[in-house]
Short mmCIF file of C-alpha atoms and ligand atoms in Angstrom, two decimals:
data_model
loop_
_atom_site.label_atom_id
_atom_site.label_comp_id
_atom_site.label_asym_id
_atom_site.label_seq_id
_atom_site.Cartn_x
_atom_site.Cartn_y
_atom_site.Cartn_z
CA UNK Z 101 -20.44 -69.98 51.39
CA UNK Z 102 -21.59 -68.09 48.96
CA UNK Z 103 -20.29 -66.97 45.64
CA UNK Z 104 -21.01 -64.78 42.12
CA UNK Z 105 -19.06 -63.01 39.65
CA UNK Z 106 -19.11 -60.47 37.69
CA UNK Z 107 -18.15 -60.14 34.04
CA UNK Z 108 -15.61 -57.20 32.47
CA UNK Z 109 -17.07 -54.59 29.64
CA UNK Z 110 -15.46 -52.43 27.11
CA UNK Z 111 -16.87 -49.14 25.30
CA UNK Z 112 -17.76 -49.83 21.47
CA UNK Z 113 -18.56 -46.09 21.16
CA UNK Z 114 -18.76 -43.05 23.14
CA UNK Z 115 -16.38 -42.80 25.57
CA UNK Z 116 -15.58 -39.11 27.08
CA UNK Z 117 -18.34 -37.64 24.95
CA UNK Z 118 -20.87 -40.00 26.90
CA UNK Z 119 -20.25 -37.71 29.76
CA UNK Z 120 -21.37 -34.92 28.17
CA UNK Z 121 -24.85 -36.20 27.17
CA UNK Z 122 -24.04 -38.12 24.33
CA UNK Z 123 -24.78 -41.62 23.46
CA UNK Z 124 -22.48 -44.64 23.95
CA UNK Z 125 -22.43 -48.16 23.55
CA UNK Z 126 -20.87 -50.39 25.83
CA UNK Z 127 -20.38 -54.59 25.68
CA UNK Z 128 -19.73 -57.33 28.70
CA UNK Z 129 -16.37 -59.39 28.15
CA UNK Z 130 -17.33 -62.64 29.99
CA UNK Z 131 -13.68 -63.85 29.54
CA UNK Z 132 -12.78 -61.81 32.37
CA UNK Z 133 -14.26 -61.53 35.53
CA UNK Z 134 -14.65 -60.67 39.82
CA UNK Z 135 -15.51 -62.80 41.83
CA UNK Z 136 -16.60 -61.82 45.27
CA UNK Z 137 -17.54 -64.74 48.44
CA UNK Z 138 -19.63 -64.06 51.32
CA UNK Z 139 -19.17 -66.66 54.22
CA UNK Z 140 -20.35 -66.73 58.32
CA UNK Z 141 -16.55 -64.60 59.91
CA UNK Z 142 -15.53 -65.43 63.62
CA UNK Z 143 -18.36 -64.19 65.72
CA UNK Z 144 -17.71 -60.54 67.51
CA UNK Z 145 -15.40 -59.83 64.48
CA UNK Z 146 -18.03 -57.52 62.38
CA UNK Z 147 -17.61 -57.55 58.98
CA UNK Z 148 -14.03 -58.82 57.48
CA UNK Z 149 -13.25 -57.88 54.00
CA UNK Z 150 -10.40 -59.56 52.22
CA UNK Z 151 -8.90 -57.91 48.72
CA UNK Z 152 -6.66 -61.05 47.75
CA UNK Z 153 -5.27 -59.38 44.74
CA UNK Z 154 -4.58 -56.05 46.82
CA UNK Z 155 -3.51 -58.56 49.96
CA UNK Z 156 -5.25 -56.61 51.62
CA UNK Z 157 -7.79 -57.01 55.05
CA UNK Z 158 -9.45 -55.38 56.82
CA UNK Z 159 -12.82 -55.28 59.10
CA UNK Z 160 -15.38 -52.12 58.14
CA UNK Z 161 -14.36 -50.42 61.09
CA UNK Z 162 -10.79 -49.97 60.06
CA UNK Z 163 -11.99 -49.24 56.67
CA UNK Z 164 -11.29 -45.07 55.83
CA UNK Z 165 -14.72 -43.66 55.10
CA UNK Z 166 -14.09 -43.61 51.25
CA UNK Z 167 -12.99 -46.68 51.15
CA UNK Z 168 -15.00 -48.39 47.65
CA UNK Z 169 -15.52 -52.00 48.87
CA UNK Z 170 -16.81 -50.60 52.57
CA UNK Z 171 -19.22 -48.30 50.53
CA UNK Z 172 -20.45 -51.13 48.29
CA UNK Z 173 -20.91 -53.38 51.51
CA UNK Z 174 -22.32 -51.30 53.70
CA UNK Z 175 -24.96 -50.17 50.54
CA UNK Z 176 -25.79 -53.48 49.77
CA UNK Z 177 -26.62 -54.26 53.06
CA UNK Z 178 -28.86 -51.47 54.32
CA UNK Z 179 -30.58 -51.92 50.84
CA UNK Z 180 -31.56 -55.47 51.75
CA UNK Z 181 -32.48 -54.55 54.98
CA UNK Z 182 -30.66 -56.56 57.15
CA UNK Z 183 -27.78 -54.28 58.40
CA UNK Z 184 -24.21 -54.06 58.92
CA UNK Z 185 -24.03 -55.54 62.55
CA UNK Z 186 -23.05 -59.03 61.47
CA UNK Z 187 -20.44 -61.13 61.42
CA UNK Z 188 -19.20 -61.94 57.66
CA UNK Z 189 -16.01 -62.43 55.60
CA UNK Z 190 -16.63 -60.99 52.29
CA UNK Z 191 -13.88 -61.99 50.02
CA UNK Z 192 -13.13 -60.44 46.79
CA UNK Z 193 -10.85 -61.36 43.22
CA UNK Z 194 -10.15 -60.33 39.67
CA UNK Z 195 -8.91 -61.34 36.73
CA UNK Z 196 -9.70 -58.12 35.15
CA UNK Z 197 -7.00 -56.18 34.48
CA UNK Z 198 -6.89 -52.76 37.07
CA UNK Z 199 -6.88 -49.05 35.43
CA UNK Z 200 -6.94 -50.44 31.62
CA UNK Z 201 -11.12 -49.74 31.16
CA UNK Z 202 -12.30 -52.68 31.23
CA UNK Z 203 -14.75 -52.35 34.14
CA UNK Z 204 -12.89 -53.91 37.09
CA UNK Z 205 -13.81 -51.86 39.91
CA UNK Z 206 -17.41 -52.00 39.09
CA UNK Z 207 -17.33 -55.32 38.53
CA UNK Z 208 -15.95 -56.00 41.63
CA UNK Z 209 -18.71 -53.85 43.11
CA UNK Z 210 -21.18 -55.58 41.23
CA UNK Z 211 -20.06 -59.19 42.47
CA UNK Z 212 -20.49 -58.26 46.00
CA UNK Z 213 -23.98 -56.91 45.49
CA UNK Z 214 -24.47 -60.16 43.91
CA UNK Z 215 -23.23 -62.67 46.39
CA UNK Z 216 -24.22 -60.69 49.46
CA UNK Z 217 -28.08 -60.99 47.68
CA UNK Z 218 -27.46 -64.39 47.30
CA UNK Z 219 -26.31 -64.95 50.47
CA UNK Z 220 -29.50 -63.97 52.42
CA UNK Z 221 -31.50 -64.91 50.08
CA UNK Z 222 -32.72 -61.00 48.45
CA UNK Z 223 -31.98 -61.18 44.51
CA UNK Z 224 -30.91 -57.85 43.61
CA UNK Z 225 -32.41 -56.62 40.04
CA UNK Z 226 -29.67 -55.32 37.88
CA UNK Z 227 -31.33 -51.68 38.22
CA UNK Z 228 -30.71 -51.74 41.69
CA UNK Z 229 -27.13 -53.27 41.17
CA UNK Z 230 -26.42 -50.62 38.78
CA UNK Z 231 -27.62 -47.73 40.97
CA UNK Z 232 -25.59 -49.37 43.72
CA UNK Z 233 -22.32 -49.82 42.02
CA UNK Z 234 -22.62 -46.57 40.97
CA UNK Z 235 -22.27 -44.93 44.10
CA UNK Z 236 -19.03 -46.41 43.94
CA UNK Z 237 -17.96 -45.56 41.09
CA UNK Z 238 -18.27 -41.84 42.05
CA UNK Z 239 -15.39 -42.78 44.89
CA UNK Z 240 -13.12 -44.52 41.36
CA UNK Z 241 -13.95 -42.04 38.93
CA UNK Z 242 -15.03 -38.89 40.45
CA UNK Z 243 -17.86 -37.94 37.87
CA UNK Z 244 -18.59 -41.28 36.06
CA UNK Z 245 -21.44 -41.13 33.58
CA UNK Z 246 -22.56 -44.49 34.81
CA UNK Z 247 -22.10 -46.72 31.17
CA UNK Z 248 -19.31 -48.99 33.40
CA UNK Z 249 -21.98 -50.27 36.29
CA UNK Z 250 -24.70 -49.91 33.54
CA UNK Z 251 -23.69 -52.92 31.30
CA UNK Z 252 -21.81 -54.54 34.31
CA UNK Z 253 -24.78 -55.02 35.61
CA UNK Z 254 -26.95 -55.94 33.20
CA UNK Z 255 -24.84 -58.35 31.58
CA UNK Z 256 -25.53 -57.16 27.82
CA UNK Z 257 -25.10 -54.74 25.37
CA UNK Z 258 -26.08 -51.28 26.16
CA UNK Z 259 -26.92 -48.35 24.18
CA UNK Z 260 -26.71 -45.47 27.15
CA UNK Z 261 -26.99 -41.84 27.51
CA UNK Z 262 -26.40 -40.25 31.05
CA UNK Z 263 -29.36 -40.25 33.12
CA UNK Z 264 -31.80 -40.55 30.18
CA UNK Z 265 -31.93 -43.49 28.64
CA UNK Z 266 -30.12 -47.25 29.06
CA UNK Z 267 -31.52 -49.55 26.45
CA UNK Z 268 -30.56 -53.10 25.73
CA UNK Z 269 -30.48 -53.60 22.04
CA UNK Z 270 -30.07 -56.97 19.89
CA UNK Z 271 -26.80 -57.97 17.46
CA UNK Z 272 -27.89 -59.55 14.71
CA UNK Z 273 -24.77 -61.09 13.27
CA UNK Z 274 -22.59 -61.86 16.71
CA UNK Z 275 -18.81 -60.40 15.87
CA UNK Z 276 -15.32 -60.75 17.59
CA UNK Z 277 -13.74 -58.49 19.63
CA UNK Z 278 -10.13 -58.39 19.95
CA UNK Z 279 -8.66 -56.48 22.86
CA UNK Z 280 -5.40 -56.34 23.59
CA UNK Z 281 -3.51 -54.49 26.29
CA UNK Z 282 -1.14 -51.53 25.89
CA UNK Z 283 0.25 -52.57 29.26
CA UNK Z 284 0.26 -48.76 30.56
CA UNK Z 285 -2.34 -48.33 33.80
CA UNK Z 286 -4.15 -45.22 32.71
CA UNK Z 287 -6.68 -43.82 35.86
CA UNK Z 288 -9.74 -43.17 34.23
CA UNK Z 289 -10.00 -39.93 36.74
CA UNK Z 290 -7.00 -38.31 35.26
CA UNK Z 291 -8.08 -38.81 31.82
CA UNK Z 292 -11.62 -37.19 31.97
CA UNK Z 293 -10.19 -34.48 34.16
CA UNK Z 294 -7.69 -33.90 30.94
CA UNK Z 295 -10.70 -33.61 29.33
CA UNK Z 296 -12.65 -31.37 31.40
CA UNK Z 297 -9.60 -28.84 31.25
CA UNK Z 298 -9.61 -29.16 27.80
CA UNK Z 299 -12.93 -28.76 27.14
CA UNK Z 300 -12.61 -25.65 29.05
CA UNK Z 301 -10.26 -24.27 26.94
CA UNK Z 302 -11.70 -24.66 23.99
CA UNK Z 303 -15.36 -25.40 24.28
CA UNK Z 304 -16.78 -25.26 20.81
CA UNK Z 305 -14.13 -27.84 18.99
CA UNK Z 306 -14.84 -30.04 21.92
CA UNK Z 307 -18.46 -29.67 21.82
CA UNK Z 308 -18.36 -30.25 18.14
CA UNK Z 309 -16.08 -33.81 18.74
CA UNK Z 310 -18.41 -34.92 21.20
CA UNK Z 311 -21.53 -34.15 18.81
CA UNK Z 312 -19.49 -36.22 15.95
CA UNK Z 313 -18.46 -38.71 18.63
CA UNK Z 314 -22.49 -38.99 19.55
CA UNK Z 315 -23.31 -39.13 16.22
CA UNK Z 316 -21.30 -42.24 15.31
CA UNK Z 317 -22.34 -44.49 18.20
CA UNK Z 318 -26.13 -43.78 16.59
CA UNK Z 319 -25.26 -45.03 13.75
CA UNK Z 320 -22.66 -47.94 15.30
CA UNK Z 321 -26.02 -49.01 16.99
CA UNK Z 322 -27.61 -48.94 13.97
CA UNK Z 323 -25.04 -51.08 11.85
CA UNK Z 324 -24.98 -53.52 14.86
CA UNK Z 325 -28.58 -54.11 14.94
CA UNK Z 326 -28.12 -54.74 10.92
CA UNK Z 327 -25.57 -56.60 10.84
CA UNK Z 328 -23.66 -54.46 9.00
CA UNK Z 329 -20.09 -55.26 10.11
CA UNK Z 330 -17.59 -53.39 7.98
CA UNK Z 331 -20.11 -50.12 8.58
CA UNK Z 332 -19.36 -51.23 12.57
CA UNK Z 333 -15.67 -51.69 11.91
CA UNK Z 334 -15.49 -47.90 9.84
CA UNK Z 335 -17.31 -46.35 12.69
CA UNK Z 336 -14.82 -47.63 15.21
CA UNK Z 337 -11.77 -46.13 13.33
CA UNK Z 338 -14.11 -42.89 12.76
CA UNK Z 339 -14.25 -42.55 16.78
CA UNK Z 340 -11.11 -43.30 16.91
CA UNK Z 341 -9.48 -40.74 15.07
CA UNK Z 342 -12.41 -38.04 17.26
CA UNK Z 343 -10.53 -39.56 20.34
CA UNK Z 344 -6.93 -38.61 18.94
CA UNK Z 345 -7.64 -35.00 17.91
CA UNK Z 346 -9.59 -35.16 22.41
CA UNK Z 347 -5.89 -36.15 23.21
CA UNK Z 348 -6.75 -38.98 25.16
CA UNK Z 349 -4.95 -41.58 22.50
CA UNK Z 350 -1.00 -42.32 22.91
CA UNK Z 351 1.74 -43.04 20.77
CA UNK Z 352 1.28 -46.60 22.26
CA UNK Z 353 -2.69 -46.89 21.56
CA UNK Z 354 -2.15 -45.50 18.16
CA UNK Z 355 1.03 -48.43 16.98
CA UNK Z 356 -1.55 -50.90 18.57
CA UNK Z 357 -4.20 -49.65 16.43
CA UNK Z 358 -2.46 -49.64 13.69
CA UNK Z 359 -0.94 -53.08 13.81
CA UNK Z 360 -4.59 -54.14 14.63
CA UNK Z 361 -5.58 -52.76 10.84
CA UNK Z 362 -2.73 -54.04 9.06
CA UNK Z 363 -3.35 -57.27 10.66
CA UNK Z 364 -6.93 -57.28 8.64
CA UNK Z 365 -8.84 -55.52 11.59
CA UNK Z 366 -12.35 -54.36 10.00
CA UNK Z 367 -11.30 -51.19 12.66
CA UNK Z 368 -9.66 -50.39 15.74
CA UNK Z 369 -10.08 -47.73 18.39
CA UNK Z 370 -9.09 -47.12 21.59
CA UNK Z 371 -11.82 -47.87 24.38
CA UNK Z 372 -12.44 -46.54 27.70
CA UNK Z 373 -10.38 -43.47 28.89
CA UNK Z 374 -7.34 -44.37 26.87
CA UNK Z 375 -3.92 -42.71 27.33
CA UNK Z 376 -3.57 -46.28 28.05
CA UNK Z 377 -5.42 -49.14 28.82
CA UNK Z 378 -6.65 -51.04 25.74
CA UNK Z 379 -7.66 -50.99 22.16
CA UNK Z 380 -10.22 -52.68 20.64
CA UNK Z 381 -10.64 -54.13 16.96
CA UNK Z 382 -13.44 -56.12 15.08
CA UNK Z 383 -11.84 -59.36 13.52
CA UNK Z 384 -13.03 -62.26 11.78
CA UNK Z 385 -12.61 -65.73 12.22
CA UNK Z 386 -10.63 -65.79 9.74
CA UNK Z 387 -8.39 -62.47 10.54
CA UNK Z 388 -7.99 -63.31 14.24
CA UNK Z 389 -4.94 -64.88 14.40
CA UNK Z 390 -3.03 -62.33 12.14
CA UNK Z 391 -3.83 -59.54 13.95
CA UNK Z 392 -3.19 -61.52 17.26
CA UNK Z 393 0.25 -61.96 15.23
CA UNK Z 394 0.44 -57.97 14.56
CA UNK Z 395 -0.36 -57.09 17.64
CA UNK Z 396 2.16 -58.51 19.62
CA UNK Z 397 4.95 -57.45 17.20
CA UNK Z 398 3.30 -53.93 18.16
CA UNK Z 399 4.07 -54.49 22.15
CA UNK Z 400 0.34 -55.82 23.24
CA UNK Z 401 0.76 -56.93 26.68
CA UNK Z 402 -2.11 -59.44 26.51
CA UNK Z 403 -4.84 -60.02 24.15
CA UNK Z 404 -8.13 -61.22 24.34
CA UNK Z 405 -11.06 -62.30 21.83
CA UNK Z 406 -14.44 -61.67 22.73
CA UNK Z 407 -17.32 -62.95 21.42
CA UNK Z 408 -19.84 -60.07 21.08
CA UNK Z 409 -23.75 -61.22 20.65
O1 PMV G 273 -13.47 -46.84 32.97
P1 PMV G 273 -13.12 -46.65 31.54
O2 PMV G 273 -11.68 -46.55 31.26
O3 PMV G 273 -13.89 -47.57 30.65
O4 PMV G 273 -13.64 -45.20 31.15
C1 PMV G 273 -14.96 -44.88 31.28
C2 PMV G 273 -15.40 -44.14 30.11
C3 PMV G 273 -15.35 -42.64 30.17
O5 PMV G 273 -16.30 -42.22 29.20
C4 PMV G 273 -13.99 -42.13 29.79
C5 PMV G 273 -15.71 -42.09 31.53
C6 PMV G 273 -17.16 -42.32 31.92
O6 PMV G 273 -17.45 -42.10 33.10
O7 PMV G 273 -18.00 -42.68 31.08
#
């Protein structure tokens, strides 16, 4: 049997402008992750795939055409060359939360294309993963700008723009993450399509948010590659106030925020295509546990720390 994972991400900066050409910057969160096994199914059965949090199974045949875990599969395996007339049970778990932008149907993607590598014996580079998953991610999101798969798959910190430029770049002082859950399940489809109409409506104030929006992951990179934390931590509540006057924030997102600040929080924001779905603030070592404290007075639904280096 074979088996890999896959780690979760949030956005630092960026989100909804990044699909307009603008930068972002996006993180892994290791403390969550997919896990996906490949094992040798009953012979004549074809491919079996079992979704044990969906509890859900089904072979690829029964599978409907758009179907994200057949596409993955069945792109995996014609890119390794060996087919999809075999007979294999690919199984497939999270602990990443679904809908609250933190990556978990590419990183389910991204564990398969992992362990079915593994599994005969064809290591996929993350490119490839990332191209892969992204295929995907079109069936999830409709028009993703690819960040998600992008730092899914490579496991590291990513400074992207939409099909330009994906760079790894370095932290110099490692920080803490908090991210803590507003509870609500918010479809990132619906929220960029609220954006898209939007953006119709009034094209130049959008244009102009996303421009500021760009702007401020620049110069988040910049502050991260200096170790300049409290610039990181006023550039977070900077985008975050650009993703209020989008619309995509919430009365819930903005308490959580909030409490995350008063708790000590060097900044909050929203992250990913909010309306629900997490926030994210910068904490120390030595503010964690207060704003862990404010949080949860605030309604957060779960909370993690992550470690970002
Ligand atoms: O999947 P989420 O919730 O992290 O959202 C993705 C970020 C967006 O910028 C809103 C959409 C995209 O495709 O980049």
């Amino acid at each position: 049997m074979t088996v890999a994972y896959a780690s979760g991400k949030v956005i630092l900066f960026g989100e909804h402008a990044v699909v307009y050409g603008q930068p972002a910057i996006a993180v892994p969160v290791t403390q969550v992750q997919a896990t996906a096994t490949v094992e040798p199914g009953p012979a004549g059965r074809g491919i079996t795939i079992i979704a044990e949090d969906l509890k859900q199974s089904y072979t690829l045949d029964q599978a409907p055409p758009n179907d994200a875990l057949r596409a993955i599969v069945v792109g995996t395996l014609e890119h390794i060359g060996v087919g999809t007339k075999r007979d294999l049970t690919i199984t497939v778990s999270s602990t990443i939360p679904i809908a609250r932008g933190l990556g978990s149907g590419a990183a389910v993607s991204t564990a398969i294309v992992r362990a079915l590598g593994q599994h005969f014996g064809n290591l996929v580079p993350p490119q490839v993963i990332s191209n892969l998953v992204y295929e995907t991610e079109k069936i999830h999101h409709g028009t993703p700008s690819g960040i998600d798969n992008t730092v899914i798959a490579f496991e590291k910190p990513v400074y992207f723009v939409r099909d330009q430029k994906m760079e790894i770049f370095s932290v110099k002082s490692p920080f803490l993450l908090t991210i803590a859950d507003s509870g609500i399940a918010s479809p990132t489809r619906i929220a960029v399509s609220h954006v898209r109409r939007a953006w119709e409506r009034e094209r130049e104030k959008y244009k102009e948010l996303f421009d500021e929006i760009g702007t401020i992951a620049e110069m988040g990179r910049q502050a991260i590659e200096r170790g300049e934390i409290e610039t990181v931590g006023r550039l977070m509540n900077e985008n975050h106030r650009l993703l209020q006057l989008m619309g995509v924030s919430s009365p819930e997102l903005k308490g959580l925020v909030e409490a995350a600040r008063e708790g000590g929080a060097l900044g909050a924001k929203l992250s990913g295509a909010g309306r629900g779905g997490n926030i994210i603030a910068l904490v120390t070592q030595e503010t964690r546990s207060r704003v862990d404290m404010m949080l949860r007075l605030a309604g957060a639904k779960d909370i993690i720390v992550t470690e970002v280096s």
